[in-house]
């Protein structure tokens, strides 16, 4: 019997973008408010998992031709590399720098290197979560 | 600020991540990992020298001052272990290059080994209890993968046991940390020590310390070693050697750190318990070592005996006993790796792990036979090999403090070690040769060279004990005077 998943697929097409927006919002709010790389990454991964559920793995693979193991490795690499990066500037390992810039339209924006670190965390989380889900689904 | 002390952990971790990208390029993977380990060794050596001139080094991550941030602390004790661990891992990896096989190398074998070493070095270096937990987990996750990799029936059975026991003990670890944080409000080891000294080691703190004792006993194989022989005989020889040489030693290190730095006020309870546990471990290990015909079981039980022996030093708790334990710890890392590699080579050459099915190996492979002979003497503590000094000093400490039972058990265990290995030697190496010259499998140089390196190291550690005595004395001094460590961490 063929399962009719028109509703799920239609809703997914819209909802995925909402989830992705939320993920980005959570990622950037993480500096002073709840959120950050780990949570942002989890939400982002949930969007991809929803795509896997609504469509099948092969279709999504064609749409997003990314090897998620590599994503996880890149993420972890960024995390450690930003930590070491601090030592290059003669500051303690894992030290972070930040500065406030005045960018037109956005106004006062604080840019900090911790965002790079968080980006690494997010990538690692996305990579690991999706890899785990894909590995489990293979057995079924 | 001493950024250098973070590198013994960061280099292996970064290498492990980097190697994930090189999955198909096996030769390149080998070069990268061996170079990274050599770099780690050199850096560790530099740090060890620096400690002698500048005292204990510390690094506050992200410039968060203790006790608020997490930090790494490098004293002679931890750096000696980091150096030895990197050295032993290098030798085991060279062995792995020639024995592990392409299937393993393509399934992320080297990344896992690299992460394991990063976790081990991190555990030795950290100055924060929760960070210790994290480093333990890094090490354990890598070891789960390594023990299961290969997917043989025996491996899967043993890895389930291994994982179950470690997950449970990690959980107890976490609970103990939570209790301690709830009681004292800090997790920085030096700060904990200060606070425990201020309030006195109340009964509740002693109970928490016993919880830690249980956790690390599980990890080190002290009394709770029943999982160890099975798990360590499942993976291939190179992996078993890394496990046998490094993993239990991290547990031993943690026991030393916790019971010399923090919970040293009630030795009549905690240290007596450690002494009793060490005694039972030695007895159990000795019985196991002579009970089996499977060479992997024999050497795994030898690991257990050594754990008991090293912890006699902690139970006795005098300065000389600490020195002895440190010597013996270093010696044991080198020699156990060597023993596992030699046993692995024997299994590769003969195809069986039963010692009574093999005989006369020394005719076919004289080098292997003589190496086994040397390692046997070294483990038995015959001078001038490396086991001698540790045994003498631990014995001296035991006499000083009047722990004659532990002394007797410690030296009796030596006889059992000797007997168990002599049995292997007499059965497998002496007697009529069973392997015809035509059927003889060639002994590849790649398998002998790492064994030779480690044998040279055990001879070198014995003959050149004078060379490392400076570091060992300094390490023992820090262990018996916790205020040195505390001052280095908390005084800005």
PDB file of N, CA, C and O in Angstrom, chain A residues 69-70 73-74 76-77 80-81 84 87 90-95, chain B residues 1 3 6-7 10 14 17 20-21 23 59-63 108:
ATOM      1  N   UNK A  69      29.425  13.191   7.489  1.00  0.00           N
ATOM      2  CA  UNK A  69      30.603  12.859   8.291  1.00  0.00           C
ATOM      3  C   UNK A  69      31.663  13.944   8.153  1.00  0.00           C
ATOM      4  O   UNK A  69      32.296  14.342   9.120  1.00  0.00           O
ATOM      5  N   UNK A  70      31.826  14.414   6.907  1.00  0.00           N
ATOM      6  CA  UNK A  70      32.811  15.469   6.668  1.00  0.00           C
ATOM      7  C   UNK A  70      32.402  16.747   7.384  1.00  0.00           C
ATOM      8  O   UNK A  70      33.238  17.460   7.936  1.00  0.00           O
ATOM      9  N   UNK A  73      33.395  16.475  10.888  1.00  0.00           N
ATOM     10  CA  UNK A  73      34.846  16.613  11.041  1.00  0.00           C
ATOM     11  C   UNK A  73      35.268  18.070  10.897  1.00  0.00           C
ATOM     12  O   UNK A  73      36.083  18.578  11.676  1.00  0.00           O
ATOM     13  N   UNK A  74      34.680  18.752   9.896  1.00  0.00           N
ATOM     14  CA  UNK A  74      35.026  20.166   9.708  1.00  0.00           C
ATOM     15  C   UNK A  74      34.654  20.968  10.954  1.00  0.00           C
ATOM     16  O   UNK A  74      35.426  21.790  11.453  1.00  0.00           O
ATOM     17  N   UNK A  76      34.310  19.953  14.100  1.00  0.00           N
ATOM     18  CA  UNK A  76      35.216  19.681  15.217  1.00  0.00           C
ATOM     19  C   UNK A  76      36.574  20.337  14.986  1.00  0.00           C
ATOM     20  O   UNK A  76      37.196  20.876  15.906  1.00  0.00           O
ATOM     21  N   UNK A  77      36.995  20.334  13.731  1.00  0.00           N
ATOM     22  CA  UNK A  77      38.280  20.949  13.400  1.00  0.00           C
ATOM     23  C   UNK A  77      38.249  22.448  13.698  1.00  0.00           C
ATOM     24  O   UNK A  77      39.177  22.990  14.301  1.00  0.00           O
ATOM     25  N   UNK A  80      38.507  23.139  17.551  1.00  0.00           N
ATOM     26  CA  UNK A  80      39.848  23.047  18.143  1.00  0.00           C
ATOM     27  C   UNK A  80      40.760  24.124  17.558  1.00  0.00           C
ATOM     28  O   UNK A  80      41.577  24.711  18.266  1.00  0.00           O
ATOM     29  N   UNK A  81      40.576  24.391  16.261  1.00  0.00           N
ATOM     30  CA  UNK A  81      41.457  25.366  15.619  1.00  0.00           C
ATOM     31  C   UNK A  81      41.264  26.764  16.201  1.00  0.00           C
ATOM     32  O   UNK A  81      42.237  27.499  16.386  1.00  0.00           O
ATOM     33  N   UNK A  84      43.164  26.878  19.376  1.00  0.00           N
ATOM     34  CA  UNK A  84      44.604  27.043  19.163  1.00  0.00           C
ATOM     35  C   UNK A  84      44.898  28.427  18.610  1.00  0.00           C
ATOM     36  O   UNK A  84      45.943  29.010  18.904  1.00  0.00           O
ATOM     37  N   UNK A  87      46.293  30.897  20.863  1.00  0.00           N
ATOM     38  CA  UNK A  87      47.694  30.799  21.282  1.00  0.00           C
ATOM     39  C   UNK A  87      48.625  31.501  20.307  1.00  0.00           C
ATOM     40  O   UNK A  87      49.695  31.948  20.692  1.00  0.00           O
ATOM     41  N   UNK A  90      49.284  34.925  21.328  1.00  0.00           N
ATOM     42  CA  UNK A  90      49.930  35.091  22.622  1.00  0.00           C
ATOM     43  C   UNK A  90      48.989  35.181  23.798  1.00  0.00           C
ATOM     44  O   UNK A  90      49.347  35.678  24.852  1.00  0.00           O
ATOM     45  N   UNK A  91      47.743  34.711  23.596  1.00  0.00           N
ATOM     46  CA  UNK A  91      46.800  34.697  24.710  1.00  0.00           C
ATOM     47  C   UNK A  91      46.536  33.240  25.088  1.00  0.00           C
ATOM     48  O   UNK A  91      46.849  32.344  24.304  1.00  0.00           O
ATOM     49  N   UNK A  92      45.957  32.986  26.282  1.00  0.00           N
ATOM     50  CA  UNK A  92      45.744  31.587  26.675  1.00  0.00           C
ATOM     51  C   UNK A  92      44.838  30.832  25.719  1.00  0.00           C
ATOM     52  O   UNK A  92      43.978  31.438  25.070  1.00  0.00           O
ATOM     53  N   UNK A  93      45.050  29.534  25.658  1.00  0.00           N
ATOM     54  CA  UNK A  93      44.232  28.621  24.860  1.00  0.00           C
ATOM     55  C   UNK A  93      42.752  28.894  25.099  1.00  0.00           C
ATOM     56  O   UNK A  93      42.329  29.141  26.225  1.00  0.00           O
ATOM     57  N   UNK A  94      41.973  28.883  24.029  1.00  0.00           N
ATOM     58  CA  UNK A  94      40.515  29.086  24.073  1.00  0.00           C
ATOM     59  C   UNK A  94      40.102  30.524  24.406  1.00  0.00           C
ATOM     60  O   UNK A  94      38.938  30.782  24.641  1.00  0.00           O
ATOM     61  N   UNK A  95      41.045  31.450  24.449  1.00  0.00           N
ATOM     62  CA  UNK A  95      40.685  32.844  24.729  1.00  0.00           C
ATOM     63  C   UNK A  95      39.881  33.407  23.552  1.00  0.00           C
ATOM     64  O   UNK A  95      40.085  33.019  22.413  1.00  0.00           O
TER      65      UNK A  95
ATOM     66  N   UNK B   1      50.870  32.225  32.213  1.00  0.00           N
ATOM     67  CA  UNK B   1      50.287  31.610  31.018  1.00  0.00           C
ATOM     68  C   UNK B   1      51.311  30.750  30.309  1.00  0.00           C
ATOM     69  O   UNK B   1      52.399  31.194  30.011  1.00  0.00           O
ATOM     70  N   UNK B   3      50.942  28.372  27.299  1.00  0.00           N
ATOM     71  CA  UNK B   3      50.141  27.663  26.312  1.00  0.00           C
ATOM     72  C   UNK B   3      50.699  26.304  25.936  1.00  0.00           C
ATOM     73  O   UNK B   3      49.973  25.431  25.492  1.00  0.00           O
ATOM     74  N   UNK B   6      49.049  22.798  26.854  1.00  0.00           N
ATOM     75  CA  UNK B   6      47.803  22.274  26.311  1.00  0.00           C
ATOM     76  C   UNK B   6      48.087  21.376  25.102  1.00  0.00           C
ATOM     77  O   UNK B   6      47.276  20.550  24.714  1.00  0.00           O
ATOM     78  N   UNK B   7      49.291  21.524  24.525  1.00  0.00           N
ATOM     79  CA  UNK B   7      49.550  20.821  23.266  1.00  0.00           C
ATOM     80  C   UNK B   7      49.593  19.299  23.366  1.00  0.00           C
ATOM     81  O   UNK B   7      49.184  18.624  22.426  1.00  0.00           O
ATOM     82  N   UNK B  10      46.039  18.730  22.732  1.00  0.00           N
ATOM     83  CA  UNK B  10      45.420  19.280  21.531  1.00  0.00           C
ATOM     84  C   UNK B  10      45.998  18.671  20.252  1.00  0.00           C
ATOM     85  O   UNK B  10      45.263  18.396  19.308  1.00  0.00           O
ATOM     86  N   UNK B  14      43.555  17.186  17.524  1.00  0.00           N
ATOM     87  CA  UNK B  14      43.484  17.837  16.217  1.00  0.00           C
ATOM     88  C   UNK B  14      43.899  16.858  15.119  1.00  0.00           C
ATOM     89  O   UNK B  14      43.280  16.804  14.050  1.00  0.00           O
ATOM     90  N   UNK B  17      41.068  14.520  14.347  1.00  0.00           N
ATOM     91  CA  UNK B  17      40.027  15.121  13.507  1.00  0.00           C
ATOM     92  C   UNK B  17      40.528  15.259  12.072  1.00  0.00           C
ATOM     93  O   UNK B  17      39.827  14.942  11.121  1.00  0.00           O
ATOM     94  N   UNK B  20      40.371  12.256   9.815  1.00  0.00           N
ATOM     95  CA  UNK B  20      39.068  11.865   9.275  1.00  0.00           C
ATOM     96  C   UNK B  20      38.961  12.228   7.789  1.00  0.00           C
ATOM     97  O   UNK B  20      38.295  11.558   7.027  1.00  0.00           O
ATOM     98  N   UNK B  21      39.656  13.312   7.422  1.00  0.00           N
ATOM     99  CA  UNK B  21      39.583  13.755   6.023  1.00  0.00           C
ATOM    100  C   UNK B  21      40.417  12.862   5.106  1.00  0.00           C
ATOM    101  O   UNK B  21      40.238  12.859   3.903  1.00  0.00           O
ATOM    102  N   UNK B  23      40.692   9.608   4.891  1.00  0.00           N
ATOM    103  CA  UNK B  23      40.294   8.220   5.063  1.00  0.00           C
ATOM    104  C   UNK B  23      40.947   7.283   4.052  1.00  0.00           C
ATOM    105  O   UNK B  23      41.398   6.197   4.387  1.00  0.00           O
ATOM    106  N   UNK B  59      47.774  26.553  33.092  1.00  0.00           N
ATOM    107  CA  UNK B  59      47.215  27.351  32.008  1.00  0.00           C
ATOM    108  C   UNK B  59      45.725  27.515  32.253  1.00  0.00           C
ATOM    109  O   UNK B  59      44.998  26.533  32.349  1.00  0.00           O
ATOM    110  N   UNK B  60      45.295  28.778  32.386  1.00  0.00           N
ATOM    111  CA  UNK B  60      43.865  29.030  32.579  1.00  0.00           C
ATOM    112  C   UNK B  60      43.231  29.197  31.205  1.00  0.00           C
ATOM    113  O   UNK B  60      43.542  30.132  30.485  1.00  0.00           O
ATOM    114  N   UNK B  61      42.317  28.301  30.875  1.00  0.00           N
ATOM    115  CA  UNK B  61      41.673  28.368  29.563  1.00  0.00           C
ATOM    116  C   UNK B  61      40.873  29.657  29.447  1.00  0.00           C
ATOM    117  O   UNK B  61      40.104  30.009  30.345  1.00  0.00           O
ATOM    118  N   UNK B  62      41.064  30.353  28.330  1.00  0.00           N
ATOM    119  CA  UNK B  62      40.306  31.566  28.077  1.00  0.00           C
ATOM    120  C   UNK B  62      40.539  32.639  29.106  1.00  0.00           C
ATOM    121  O   UNK B  62      39.732  33.549  29.240  1.00  0.00           O
ATOM    122  N   UNK B  63      41.636  32.526  29.846  1.00  0.00           N
ATOM    123  CA  UNK B  63      42.030  33.534  30.824  1.00  0.00           C
ATOM    124  C   UNK B  63      41.039  33.669  31.974  1.00  0.00           C
ATOM    125  O   UNK B  63      40.961  34.703  32.621  1.00  0.00           O
ATOM    126  N   UNK B 108      38.761   4.281  10.019  1.00  0.00           N
ATOM    127  CA  UNK B 108      39.082   5.314  11.029  1.00  0.00           C
ATOM    128  C   UNK B 108      39.842   4.759  12.227  1.00  0.00           C
ATOM    129  O   UNK B 108      39.629   5.177  13.349  1.00  0.00           O
TER     130      UNK B 108
END
